[in-house]
Amino acid sequence: MKITITGASGLIGRRLMKSLAADGHSLNVLSRHAGTNMPGGVRVSVWDPSRGEPPAEGLRDSDAIVHLAGEPVAQRWSADVKQRIRDSRVAGTRNLVQALSKLSRRPATLISASAVGYYGSRGDETLTESSAPGTGFLAELCTAWEKEAIAAESLGMRVVRLRTGVVLDARGGALQRMLPPFRMGAGGKLAGGKQWMPWIHIQDLVGLIQFALERPVNGALNGAAPYPVVNADFTKALAAAVKRPAIFPVPGFALRLLFGEMSEVLLASQRAMPKAAEAAGFPFR
């Protein structure tokens, strides 16, 4: 296939590009920076999601779009930061769909990123793709974000909304930031550790995106492993993996002091299960 990727310079996008190229697909990238370092043979078109529609040449003749672009959520939230996050995802997806609506030949598929933050914090409730959205900034953001992606269905496109959990890769993302303190024996559970933590290894997440490109699935998919764990169990497993104790718990008030409102992402409990992916036959590793 000919596939256009937005957000290709991020953790997920880089691994996805490598996997798709290895399988023989041709790739276009929409990036905010013209000088983005991309593998040979990848075409790059400049696009800032929050500032308008992407150029038609970045979409033309594509068979599928994988839309991963967005301002990072993992930063201290101010009013300006929250607006950038919202604009990059909600307005950015709207701008993308508007550009797609103007093509004479549209891609068949749109895979649009979302997050398990869609569900809000739900304690021990089991959350599947059919569960209702939650409340709070991130839940409301994801709901609006997905609504813009769903608009592509009216163009005759198959739309997949990928609600991603914590992506684990030692070379980037959350795990890369966790490893140094744990390797020094300074790791510990967060705020009592009872909150459910939906996680997925990056290899499975990239595989799930490719599965969604190649199979006729549609709607929401929880990008999470079939076995969510509470934070205390994850902490114990990570400490065992690096052969260090994990005896320095971080209380909730300290997280709120450090990260402000963004701490709700770390404290939220989401027992998200990938029921739609499992029903479709995705082979989790």
PDB file of C-alpha atoms in Angstrom:
ATOM      1  CA  MET A   1       0.000   0.000   0.000  1.00  0.00           C
ATOM      2  CA  LYS A   2       0.860   3.668  -0.218  1.00  0.00           C
ATOM      3  CA  ILE A   3       0.493   5.004   3.325  1.00  0.00           C
ATOM      4  CA  THR A   4       0.630   8.564   4.666  1.00  0.00           C
ATOM      5  CA  ILE A   5       1.747   8.951   8.288  1.00  0.00           C
ATOM      6  CA  THR A   6       1.430  12.023  10.487  1.00  0.00           C
ATOM      7  CA  GLY A   7       3.493  12.231  13.663  1.00  0.00           C
ATOM      8  CA  ALA A   8       6.080   9.934  12.115  1.00  0.00           C
ATOM      9  CA  SER A   9       8.982  11.416  14.077  1.00  0.00           C
ATOM     10  CA  GLY A  10       7.520  10.283  17.420  1.00  0.00           C
ATOM     11  CA  LEU A  11       8.219   7.047  19.289  1.00  0.00           C
ATOM     12  CA  ILE A  12       5.381   5.107  17.658  1.00  0.00           C
ATOM     13  CA  GLY A  13       5.758   6.705  14.231  1.00  0.00           C
ATOM     14  CA  ARG A  14       9.457   5.846  13.929  1.00  0.00           C
ATOM     15  CA  ARG A  15       8.893   2.172  14.735  1.00  0.00           C
ATOM     16  CA  LEU A  16       5.834   2.030  12.485  1.00  0.00           C
ATOM     17  CA  MET A  17       7.717   3.488   9.513  1.00  0.00           C
ATOM     18  CA  LYS A  18      10.503   0.945   9.908  1.00  0.00           C
ATOM     19  CA  SER A  19       8.040  -1.956  10.070  1.00  0.00           C
ATOM     20  CA  LEU A  20       5.905  -0.780   7.136  1.00  0.00           C
ATOM     21  CA  ALA A  21       8.952  -0.110   4.946  1.00  0.00           C
ATOM     22  CA  ALA A  22      10.306  -3.586   5.746  1.00  0.00           C
ATOM     23  CA  ASP A  23       6.993  -5.041   4.509  1.00  0.00           C
ATOM     24  CA  GLY A  24       7.316  -3.208   1.193  1.00  0.00           C
ATOM     25  CA  HIS A  25       4.808  -0.393   1.653  1.00  0.00           C
ATOM     26  CA  SER A  26       5.602   3.055   0.203  1.00  0.00           C
ATOM     27  CA  LEU A  27       5.411   5.908   2.690  1.00  0.00           C
ATOM     28  CA  ASN A  28       4.539   9.599   2.738  1.00  0.00           C
ATOM     29  CA  VAL A  29       5.055  11.674   5.860  1.00  0.00           C
ATOM     30  CA  LEU A  30       3.331  14.869   6.965  1.00  0.00           C
ATOM     31  CA  SER A  31       5.663  16.710   9.338  1.00  0.00           C
ATOM     32  CA  ARG A  32       5.926  20.169  10.868  1.00  0.00           C
ATOM     33  CA  HIS A  33       9.581  20.342   9.866  1.00  0.00           C
ATOM     34  CA  ALA A  34      10.844  20.159   6.294  1.00  0.00           C
ATOM     35  CA  GLY A  35      14.241  18.933   7.457  1.00  0.00           C
ATOM     36  CA  THR A  36      12.887  15.967   9.403  1.00  0.00           C
ATOM     37  CA  ASN A  37      15.379  13.113   9.152  1.00  0.00           C
ATOM     38  CA  MET A  38      13.551  10.271   7.426  1.00  0.00           C
ATOM     39  CA  PRO A  39      14.710   7.021   5.836  1.00  0.00           C
ATOM     40  CA  GLY A  40      15.497   7.037   2.139  1.00  0.00           C
ATOM     41  CA  GLY A  41      12.516   6.785  -0.175  1.00  0.00           C
ATOM     42  CA  VAL A  42      10.114   8.466   2.287  1.00  0.00           C
ATOM     43  CA  ARG A  43       8.467  11.609   0.917  1.00  0.00           C
ATOM     44  CA  VAL A  44       8.007  14.446   3.419  1.00  0.00           C
ATOM     45  CA  SER A  45       5.426  17.236   3.124  1.00  0.00           C
ATOM     46  CA  VAL A  46       5.293  20.106   5.631  1.00  0.00           C
ATOM     47  CA  TRP A  47       2.168  20.386   7.780  1.00  0.00           C
ATOM     48  CA  ASP A  48       1.402  21.981  11.136  1.00  0.00           C
ATOM     49  CA  PRO A  49      -1.863  20.312  12.215  1.00  0.00           C
ATOM     50  CA  SER A  50      -3.165  23.262  14.208  1.00  0.00           C
ATOM     51  CA  ARG A  51      -2.620  25.808  11.421  1.00  0.00           C
ATOM     52  CA  GLY A  52      -4.680  24.477   8.547  1.00  0.00           C
ATOM     53  CA  GLU A  53      -5.191  21.655   6.109  1.00  0.00           C
ATOM     54  CA  PRO A  54      -2.296  19.450   5.006  1.00  0.00           C
ATOM     55  CA  PRO A  55      -1.039  19.850   1.437  1.00  0.00           C
ATOM     56  CA  ALA A  56      -2.883  17.711  -1.079  1.00  0.00           C
ATOM     57  CA  GLU A  57       0.358  16.209  -2.399  1.00  0.00           C
ATOM     58  CA  GLY A  58       0.924  14.561   0.986  1.00  0.00           C
ATOM     59  CA  LEU A  59      -2.400  12.737   0.715  1.00  0.00           C
ATOM     60  CA  ARG A  60      -2.871  12.206  -3.002  1.00  0.00           C
ATOM     61  CA  ASP A  61      -2.946   8.578  -4.182  1.00  0.00           C
ATOM     62  CA  SER A  62      -2.608   7.236  -0.624  1.00  0.00           C
ATOM     63  CA  ASP A  63      -4.430   4.033   0.217  1.00  0.00           C
ATOM     64  CA  ALA A  64      -4.455   4.714   3.963  1.00  0.00           C
ATOM     65  CA  ILE A  65      -3.682   7.432   6.517  1.00  0.00           C
ATOM     66  CA  VAL A  66      -2.183   6.772   9.952  1.00  0.00           C
ATOM     67  CA  HIS A  67      -2.750   9.929  11.990  1.00  0.00           C
ATOM     68  CA  LEU A  68      -0.491  10.078  15.066  1.00  0.00           C
ATOM     69  CA  ALA A  69       0.367  13.802  15.218  1.00  0.00           C
ATOM     70  CA  GLY A  70      -0.242  15.818  18.364  1.00  0.00           C
ATOM     71  CA  GLU A  71       1.317  18.028  21.022  1.00  0.00           C
ATOM     72  CA  PRO A  72       2.779  15.860  23.845  1.00  0.00           C
ATOM     73  CA  VAL A  73       0.416  15.350  26.774  1.00  0.00           C
ATOM     74  CA  ALA A  74       3.260  14.462  29.175  1.00  0.00           C
ATOM     75  CA  GLN A  75       4.157  17.997  30.230  1.00  0.00           C
ATOM     76  CA  ARG A  76       2.929  20.362  32.921  1.00  0.00           C
ATOM     77  CA  TRP A  77      -0.429  21.735  31.829  1.00  0.00           C
ATOM     78  CA  SER A  78      -1.019  25.456  31.703  1.00  0.00           C
ATOM     79  CA  ALA A  79      -3.924  27.119  29.923  1.00  0.00           C
ATOM     80  CA  ASP A  80      -1.672  27.670  26.890  1.00  0.00           C
ATOM     81  CA  VAL A  81      -0.354  24.081  26.899  1.00  0.00           C
ATOM     82  CA  LYS A  82      -3.879  22.644  27.141  1.00  0.00           C
ATOM     83  CA  GLN A  83      -4.947  24.807  24.204  1.00  0.00           C
ATOM     84  CA  ARG A  84      -1.973  23.577  22.136  1.00  0.00           C
ATOM     85  CA  ILE A  85      -2.809  19.979  23.005  1.00  0.00           C
ATOM     86  CA  ARG A  86      -6.452  20.516  22.040  1.00  0.00           C
ATOM     87  CA  ASP A  87      -5.664  22.386  18.829  1.00  0.00           C
ATOM     88  CA  SER A  88      -3.073  19.874  17.637  1.00  0.00           C
ATOM     89  CA  ARG A  89      -5.427  16.934  18.099  1.00  0.00           C
ATOM     90  CA  VAL A  90      -8.985  18.190  17.670  1.00  0.00           C
ATOM     91  CA  ALA A  91      -8.426  20.995  15.148  1.00  0.00           C
ATOM     92  CA  GLY A  92      -5.606  19.003  13.546  1.00  0.00           C
ATOM     93  CA  THR A  93      -7.855  16.004  12.886  1.00  0.00           C
ATOM     94  CA  ARG A  94     -10.606  18.304  11.594  1.00  0.00           C
ATOM     95  CA  ASN A  95      -8.112  19.923   9.209  1.00  0.00           C
ATOM     96  CA  LEU A  96      -6.979  16.507   7.992  1.00  0.00           C
ATOM     97  CA  VAL A  97     -10.528  15.285   7.320  1.00  0.00           C
ATOM     98  CA  GLN A  98     -11.395  18.520   5.511  1.00  0.00           C
ATOM     99  CA  ALA A  99      -8.406  18.015   3.231  1.00  0.00           C
ATOM    100  CA  LEU A 100      -9.435  14.408   2.604  1.00  0.00           C
ATOM    101  CA  SER A 101     -12.934  15.562   1.653  1.00  0.00           C
ATOM    102  CA  LYS A 102     -11.485  17.561  -1.245  1.00  0.00           C
ATOM    103  CA  LEU A 103      -9.657  14.657  -2.880  1.00  0.00           C
ATOM    104  CA  SER A 104     -11.161  13.103  -5.968  1.00  0.00           C
ATOM    105  CA  ARG A 105      -9.691   9.736  -4.930  1.00  0.00           C
ATOM    106  CA  ARG A 106      -9.707   9.278  -1.180  1.00  0.00           C
ATOM    107  CA  PRO A 107      -7.773   6.762   0.904  1.00  0.00           C
ATOM    108  CA  ALA A 108      -9.862   3.789   1.955  1.00  0.00           C
ATOM    109  CA  THR A 109      -8.747   3.851   5.588  1.00  0.00           C
ATOM    110  CA  LEU A 110      -8.026   6.347   8.349  1.00  0.00           C
ATOM    111  CA  ILE A 111      -6.387   5.092  11.540  1.00  0.00           C
ATOM    112  CA  SER A 112      -6.515   7.927  14.039  1.00  0.00           C
ATOM    113  CA  ALA A 113      -4.722   7.945  17.384  1.00  0.00           C
ATOM    114  CA  SER A 114      -6.637   8.399  20.604  1.00  0.00           C
ATOM    115  CA  ALA A 115      -5.890   7.322  24.183  1.00  0.00           C
ATOM    116  CA  VAL A 116      -7.315   5.268  27.041  1.00  0.00           C
ATOM    117  CA  GLY A 117      -7.706   8.674  28.699  1.00  0.00           C
ATOM    118  CA  TYR A 118     -11.038   8.584  26.836  1.00  0.00           C
ATOM    119  CA  TYR A 119     -12.464   6.600  29.768  1.00  0.00           C
ATOM    120  CA  GLY A 120     -11.378   8.963  32.540  1.00  0.00           C
ATOM    121  CA  SER A 121     -10.520   7.430  35.923  1.00  0.00           C
ATOM    122  CA  ARG A 122     -12.877   4.498  36.603  1.00  0.00           C
ATOM    123  CA  GLY A 123     -11.439   2.552  39.543  1.00  0.00           C
ATOM    124  CA  ASP A 124     -11.769  -1.224  39.131  1.00  0.00           C
ATOM    125  CA  GLU A 125     -14.392  -1.077  36.357  1.00  0.00           C
ATOM    126  CA  THR A 126     -13.491  -3.209  33.331  1.00  0.00           C
ATOM    127  CA  LEU A 127     -13.365  -0.899  30.317  1.00  0.00           C
ATOM    128  CA  THR A 128     -13.962  -2.176  26.798  1.00  0.00           C
ATOM    129  CA  GLU A 129     -14.344  -0.266  23.565  1.00  0.00           C
ATOM    130  CA  SER A 130     -18.102  -0.020  24.180  1.00  0.00           C
ATOM    131  CA  SER A 131     -17.674   1.699  27.577  1.00  0.00           C
ATOM    132  CA  ALA A 132     -18.908   5.283  27.851  1.00  0.00           C
ATOM    133  CA  PRO A 133     -16.423   8.174  27.878  1.00  0.00           C
ATOM    134  CA  GLY A 134     -15.321   9.599  31.206  1.00  0.00           C
ATOM    135  CA  THR A 135     -14.878  13.113  32.525  1.00  0.00           C
ATOM    136  CA  GLY A 136     -11.915  15.432  32.900  1.00  0.00           C
ATOM    137  CA  PHE A 137      -9.661  17.248  30.462  1.00  0.00           C
ATOM    138  CA  LEU A 138      -8.146  14.181  28.805  1.00  0.00           C
ATOM    139  CA  ALA A 139     -11.453  12.303  28.487  1.00  0.00           C
ATOM    140  CA  GLU A 140     -13.151  15.339  26.960  1.00  0.00           C
ATOM    141  CA  LEU A 141     -10.177  15.873  24.659  1.00  0.00           C
ATOM    142  CA  CYS A 142     -10.266  12.267  23.410  1.00  0.00           C
ATOM    143  CA  THR A 143     -14.036  12.412  22.862  1.00  0.00           C
ATOM    144  CA  ALA A 144     -13.736  15.553  20.732  1.00  0.00           C
ATOM    145  CA  TRP A 145     -10.658  14.169  18.954  1.00  0.00           C
ATOM    146  CA  GLU A 146     -12.439  10.937  18.009  1.00  0.00           C
ATOM    147  CA  LYS A 147     -15.530  12.842  16.868  1.00  0.00           C
ATOM    148  CA  GLU A 148     -13.422  14.645  14.259  1.00  0.00           C
ATOM    149  CA  ALA A 149     -11.984  11.337  13.032  1.00  0.00           C
ATOM    150  CA  ILE A 150     -15.443   9.734  12.815  1.00  0.00           C
ATOM    151  CA  ALA A 151     -16.432  12.505  10.368  1.00  0.00           C
ATOM    152  CA  ALA A 152     -14.290  10.713   7.744  1.00  0.00           C
ATOM    153  CA  GLU A 153     -16.841   7.883   7.706  1.00  0.00           C
ATOM    154  CA  SER A 154     -19.222  10.209   5.850  1.00  0.00           C
ATOM    155  CA  LEU A 155     -16.572  10.330   3.089  1.00  0.00           C
ATOM    156  CA  GLY A 156     -16.831   6.563   2.651  1.00  0.00           C
ATOM    157  CA  MET A 157     -13.651   5.836   4.596  1.00  0.00           C
ATOM    158  CA  ARG A 158     -13.113   3.045   7.104  1.00  0.00           C
ATOM    159  CA  VAL A 159     -12.124   4.712  10.392  1.00  0.00           C
ATOM    160  CA  VAL A 160     -10.256   3.075  13.269  1.00  0.00           C
ATOM    161  CA  ARG A 161      -9.808   4.973  16.544  1.00  0.00           C
ATOM    162  CA  LEU A 162      -6.800   3.596  18.435  1.00  0.00           C
ATOM    163  CA  ARG A 163      -7.067   4.228  22.202  1.00  0.00           C
ATOM    164  CA  THR A 164      -3.499   3.715  23.304  1.00  0.00           C
ATOM    165  CA  GLY A 165      -2.325   2.919  26.827  1.00  0.00           C
ATOM    166  CA  VAL A 166       1.195   3.351  28.241  1.00  0.00           C
ATOM    167  CA  VAL A 167       3.572   2.346  25.429  1.00  0.00           C
ATOM    168  CA  LEU A 168       6.597   0.410  26.686  1.00  0.00           C
ATOM    169  CA  ASP A 169       9.915   0.707  24.856  1.00  0.00           C
ATOM    170  CA  ALA A 170      13.257   0.973  26.651  1.00  0.00           C
ATOM    171  CA  ARG A 171      14.479   3.360  23.933  1.00  0.00           C
ATOM    172  CA  GLY A 172      11.808   5.999  24.391  1.00  0.00           C
ATOM    173  CA  GLY A 173       8.563   7.134  25.966  1.00  0.00           C
ATOM    174  CA  ALA A 174       7.453   6.487  29.533  1.00  0.00           C
ATOM    175  CA  LEU A 175       9.662   3.443  30.166  1.00  0.00           C
ATOM    176  CA  GLN A 176      12.825   5.251  29.113  1.00  0.00           C
ATOM    177  CA  ARG A 177      12.058   7.937  31.716  1.00  0.00           C
ATOM    178  CA  MET A 178      11.256   5.356  34.406  1.00  0.00           C
ATOM    179  CA  LEU A 179      14.362   3.245  33.982  1.00  0.00           C
ATOM    180  CA  PRO A 180      17.093   5.551  35.435  1.00  0.00           C
ATOM    181  CA  PRO A 181      15.561   5.906  38.939  1.00  0.00           C
ATOM    182  CA  PHE A 182      14.639   2.213  39.040  1.00  0.00           C
ATOM    183  CA  ARG A 183      18.158   1.212  38.024  1.00  0.00           C
ATOM    184  CA  MET A 184      19.460   3.350  40.895  1.00  0.00           C
ATOM    185  CA  GLY A 185      17.091   1.641  43.337  1.00  0.00           C
ATOM    186  CA  ALA A 186      15.061   4.834  43.720  1.00  0.00           C
ATOM    187  CA  GLY A 187      11.870   3.642  42.072  1.00  0.00           C
ATOM    188  CA  GLY A 188       8.529   3.039  43.738  1.00  0.00           C
ATOM    189  CA  LYS A 189       4.794   2.816  43.306  1.00  0.00           C
ATOM    190  CA  LEU A 190       2.728   5.942  42.662  1.00  0.00           C
ATOM    191  CA  ALA A 191       0.106   7.185  45.121  1.00  0.00           C
ATOM    192  CA  GLY A 192      -0.481   3.812  46.778  1.00  0.00           C
ATOM    193  CA  GLY A 193      -0.243   1.883  43.516  1.00  0.00           C
ATOM    194  CA  LYS A 194      -3.861   0.695  43.376  1.00  0.00           C
ATOM    195  CA  GLN A 195      -4.681   2.398  40.070  1.00  0.00           C
ATOM    196  CA  TRP A 196      -4.987   0.172  37.003  1.00  0.00           C
ATOM    197  CA  MET A 197      -2.358   0.809  34.358  1.00  0.00           C
ATOM    198  CA  PRO A 198      -3.154  -0.254  30.777  1.00  0.00           C
ATOM    199  CA  TRP A 199       0.151  -0.910  29.014  1.00  0.00           C
ATOM    200  CA  ILE A 200       1.293  -2.236  25.657  1.00  0.00           C
ATOM    201  CA  HIS A 201       4.704  -3.098  24.249  1.00  0.00           C
ATOM    202  CA  ILE A 202       5.552  -0.980  21.237  1.00  0.00           C
ATOM    203  CA  GLN A 203       6.014  -4.086  19.087  1.00  0.00           C
ATOM    204  CA  ASP A 204       2.404  -5.092  19.750  1.00  0.00           C
ATOM    205  CA  LEU A 205       1.139  -1.556  19.169  1.00  0.00           C
ATOM    206  CA  VAL A 206       2.893  -1.298  15.798  1.00  0.00           C
ATOM    207  CA  GLY A 207       1.550  -4.753  14.969  1.00  0.00           C
ATOM    208  CA  LEU A 208      -1.958  -3.654  15.913  1.00  0.00           C
ATOM    209  CA  ILE A 209      -1.732  -0.625  13.602  1.00  0.00           C
ATOM    210  CA  GLN A 210      -0.573  -2.840  10.743  1.00  0.00           C
ATOM    211  CA  PHE A 211      -3.356  -5.318  11.545  1.00  0.00           C
ATOM    212  CA  ALA A 212      -5.878  -2.456  11.327  1.00  0.00           C
ATOM    213  CA  LEU A 213      -4.408  -1.379   7.990  1.00  0.00           C
ATOM    214  CA  GLU A 214      -4.700  -4.856   6.506  1.00  0.00           C
ATOM    215  CA  ARG A 215      -7.941  -6.181   8.028  1.00  0.00           C
ATOM    216  CA  PRO A 216     -11.498  -4.799   7.716  1.00  0.00           C
ATOM    217  CA  VAL A 217     -11.793  -3.686  11.355  1.00  0.00           C
ATOM    218  CA  ASN A 218     -13.411  -0.392  12.214  1.00  0.00           C
ATOM    219  CA  GLY A 219     -14.443   1.682  15.214  1.00  0.00           C
ATOM    220  CA  ALA A 220     -12.511   1.881  18.482  1.00  0.00           C
ATOM    221  CA  LEU A 221      -9.633  -0.422  19.416  1.00  0.00           C
ATOM    222  CA  ASN A 222      -8.036  -0.362  22.853  1.00  0.00           C
ATOM    223  CA  GLY A 223      -4.279  -0.296  22.256  1.00  0.00           C
ATOM    224  CA  ALA A 224      -3.512  -2.155  25.471  1.00  0.00           C
ATOM    225  CA  ALA A 225      -2.270  -5.607  26.406  1.00  0.00           C
ATOM    226  CA  PRO A 226      -4.894  -8.187  27.430  1.00  0.00           C
ATOM    227  CA  TYR A 227      -3.521  -8.129  31.000  1.00  0.00           C
ATOM    228  CA  PRO A 228      -3.640  -4.682  32.619  1.00  0.00           C
ATOM    229  CA  VAL A 229      -1.934  -4.441  36.014  1.00  0.00           C
ATOM    230  CA  VAL A 230      -2.183  -2.088  38.956  1.00  0.00           C
ATOM    231  CA  ASN A 231       0.702   0.331  39.355  1.00  0.00           C
ATOM    232  CA  ALA A 232       2.085  -1.514  42.402  1.00  0.00           C
ATOM    233  CA  ASP A 233       2.419  -4.745  40.402  1.00  0.00           C
ATOM    234  CA  PHE A 234       3.979  -2.937  37.446  1.00  0.00           C
ATOM    235  CA  THR A 235       6.474  -1.282  39.796  1.00  0.00           C
ATOM    236  CA  LYS A 236       7.346  -4.659  41.345  1.00  0.00           C
ATOM    237  CA  ALA A 237       7.877  -6.245  37.920  1.00  0.00           C
ATOM    238  CA  LEU A 238      10.036  -3.366  36.661  1.00  0.00           C
ATOM    239  CA  ALA A 239      12.188  -3.437  39.806  1.00  0.00           C
ATOM    240  CA  ALA A 240      12.662  -7.207  39.419  1.00  0.00           C
ATOM    241  CA  ALA A 241      13.623  -6.754  35.753  1.00  0.00           C
ATOM    242  CA  VAL A 242      16.450  -4.338  36.650  1.00  0.00           C
ATOM    243  CA  LYS A 243      17.325  -6.336  39.818  1.00  0.00           C
ATOM    244  CA  ARG A 244      16.832  -3.423  42.199  1.00  0.00           C
ATOM    245  CA  PRO A 245      14.477  -2.791  45.120  1.00  0.00           C
ATOM    246  CA  ALA A 246      11.522  -0.424  44.678  1.00  0.00           C
ATOM    247  CA  ILE A 247      11.197   1.096  48.138  1.00  0.00           C
ATOM    248  CA  PHE A 248      10.563   4.779  47.442  1.00  0.00           C
ATOM    249  CA  PRO A 249       6.838   5.282  46.865  1.00  0.00           C
ATOM    250  CA  VAL A 250       5.721   8.654  45.505  1.00  0.00           C
ATOM    251  CA  PRO A 251       2.644  10.048  47.276  1.00  0.00           C
ATOM    252  CA  GLY A 252      -0.171  11.604  45.296  1.00  0.00           C
ATOM    253  CA  PHE A 253       0.367  15.095  46.711  1.00  0.00           C
ATOM    254  CA  ALA A 254       3.993  15.033  45.509  1.00  0.00           C
ATOM    255  CA  LEU A 255       2.852  14.133  41.990  1.00  0.00           C
ATOM    256  CA  ARG A 256       0.384  17.010  42.062  1.00  0.00           C
ATOM    257  CA  LEU A 257       3.116  19.416  43.187  1.00  0.00           C
ATOM    258  CA  LEU A 258       5.487  18.184  40.460  1.00  0.00           C
ATOM    259  CA  PHE A 259       3.076  17.934  37.539  1.00  0.00           C
ATOM    260  CA  GLY A 260       0.034  20.000  38.480  1.00  0.00           C
ATOM    261  CA  GLU A 261      -3.170  19.027  36.701  1.00  0.00           C
ATOM    262  CA  MET A 262      -1.260  16.650  34.384  1.00  0.00           C
ATOM    263  CA  SER A 263      -0.791  14.361  37.419  1.00  0.00           C
ATOM    264  CA  GLU A 264      -4.341  13.114  36.746  1.00  0.00           C
ATOM    265  CA  VAL A 265      -2.858  11.044  33.914  1.00  0.00           C
ATOM    266  CA  LEU A 266      -0.533   9.292  36.377  1.00  0.00           C
ATOM    267  CA  LEU A 267      -3.202   8.838  39.032  1.00  0.00           C
ATOM    268  CA  ALA A 268      -6.061   7.711  36.774  1.00  0.00           C
ATOM    269  CA  SER A 269      -7.236   4.100  37.027  1.00  0.00           C
ATOM    270  CA  GLN A 270      -8.205   2.538  33.687  1.00  0.00           C
ATOM    271  CA  ARG A 271      -8.702  -1.209  33.518  1.00  0.00           C
ATOM    272  CA  ALA A 272      -8.878  -1.114  29.714  1.00  0.00           C
ATOM    273  CA  MET A 273      -9.177  -4.427  27.876  1.00  0.00           C
ATOM    274  CA  PRO A 274      -8.600  -4.912  24.112  1.00  0.00           C
ATOM    275  CA  LYS A 275     -11.807  -6.857  23.497  1.00  0.00           C
ATOM    276  CA  ALA A 276     -12.333  -5.545  19.941  1.00  0.00           C
ATOM    277  CA  ALA A 277      -8.773  -6.402  18.893  1.00  0.00           C
ATOM    278  CA  GLU A 278      -9.039  -9.873  20.428  1.00  0.00           C
ATOM    279  CA  ALA A 279     -12.416 -10.476  18.742  1.00  0.00           C
ATOM    280  CA  ALA A 280     -10.886  -9.492  15.401  1.00  0.00           C
ATOM    281  CA  GLY A 281      -8.123 -12.052  15.923  1.00  0.00           C
ATOM    282  CA  PHE A 282      -5.101  -9.851  16.615  1.00  0.00           C
ATOM    283  CA  PRO A 283      -2.318 -12.144  17.943  1.00  0.00           C
ATOM    284  CA  PHE A 284      -0.972 -10.337  21.015  1.00  0.00           C
ATOM    285  CA  ARG A 285       2.557 -11.464  21.804  1.00  0.00           C
TER     286      ARG A 285
END
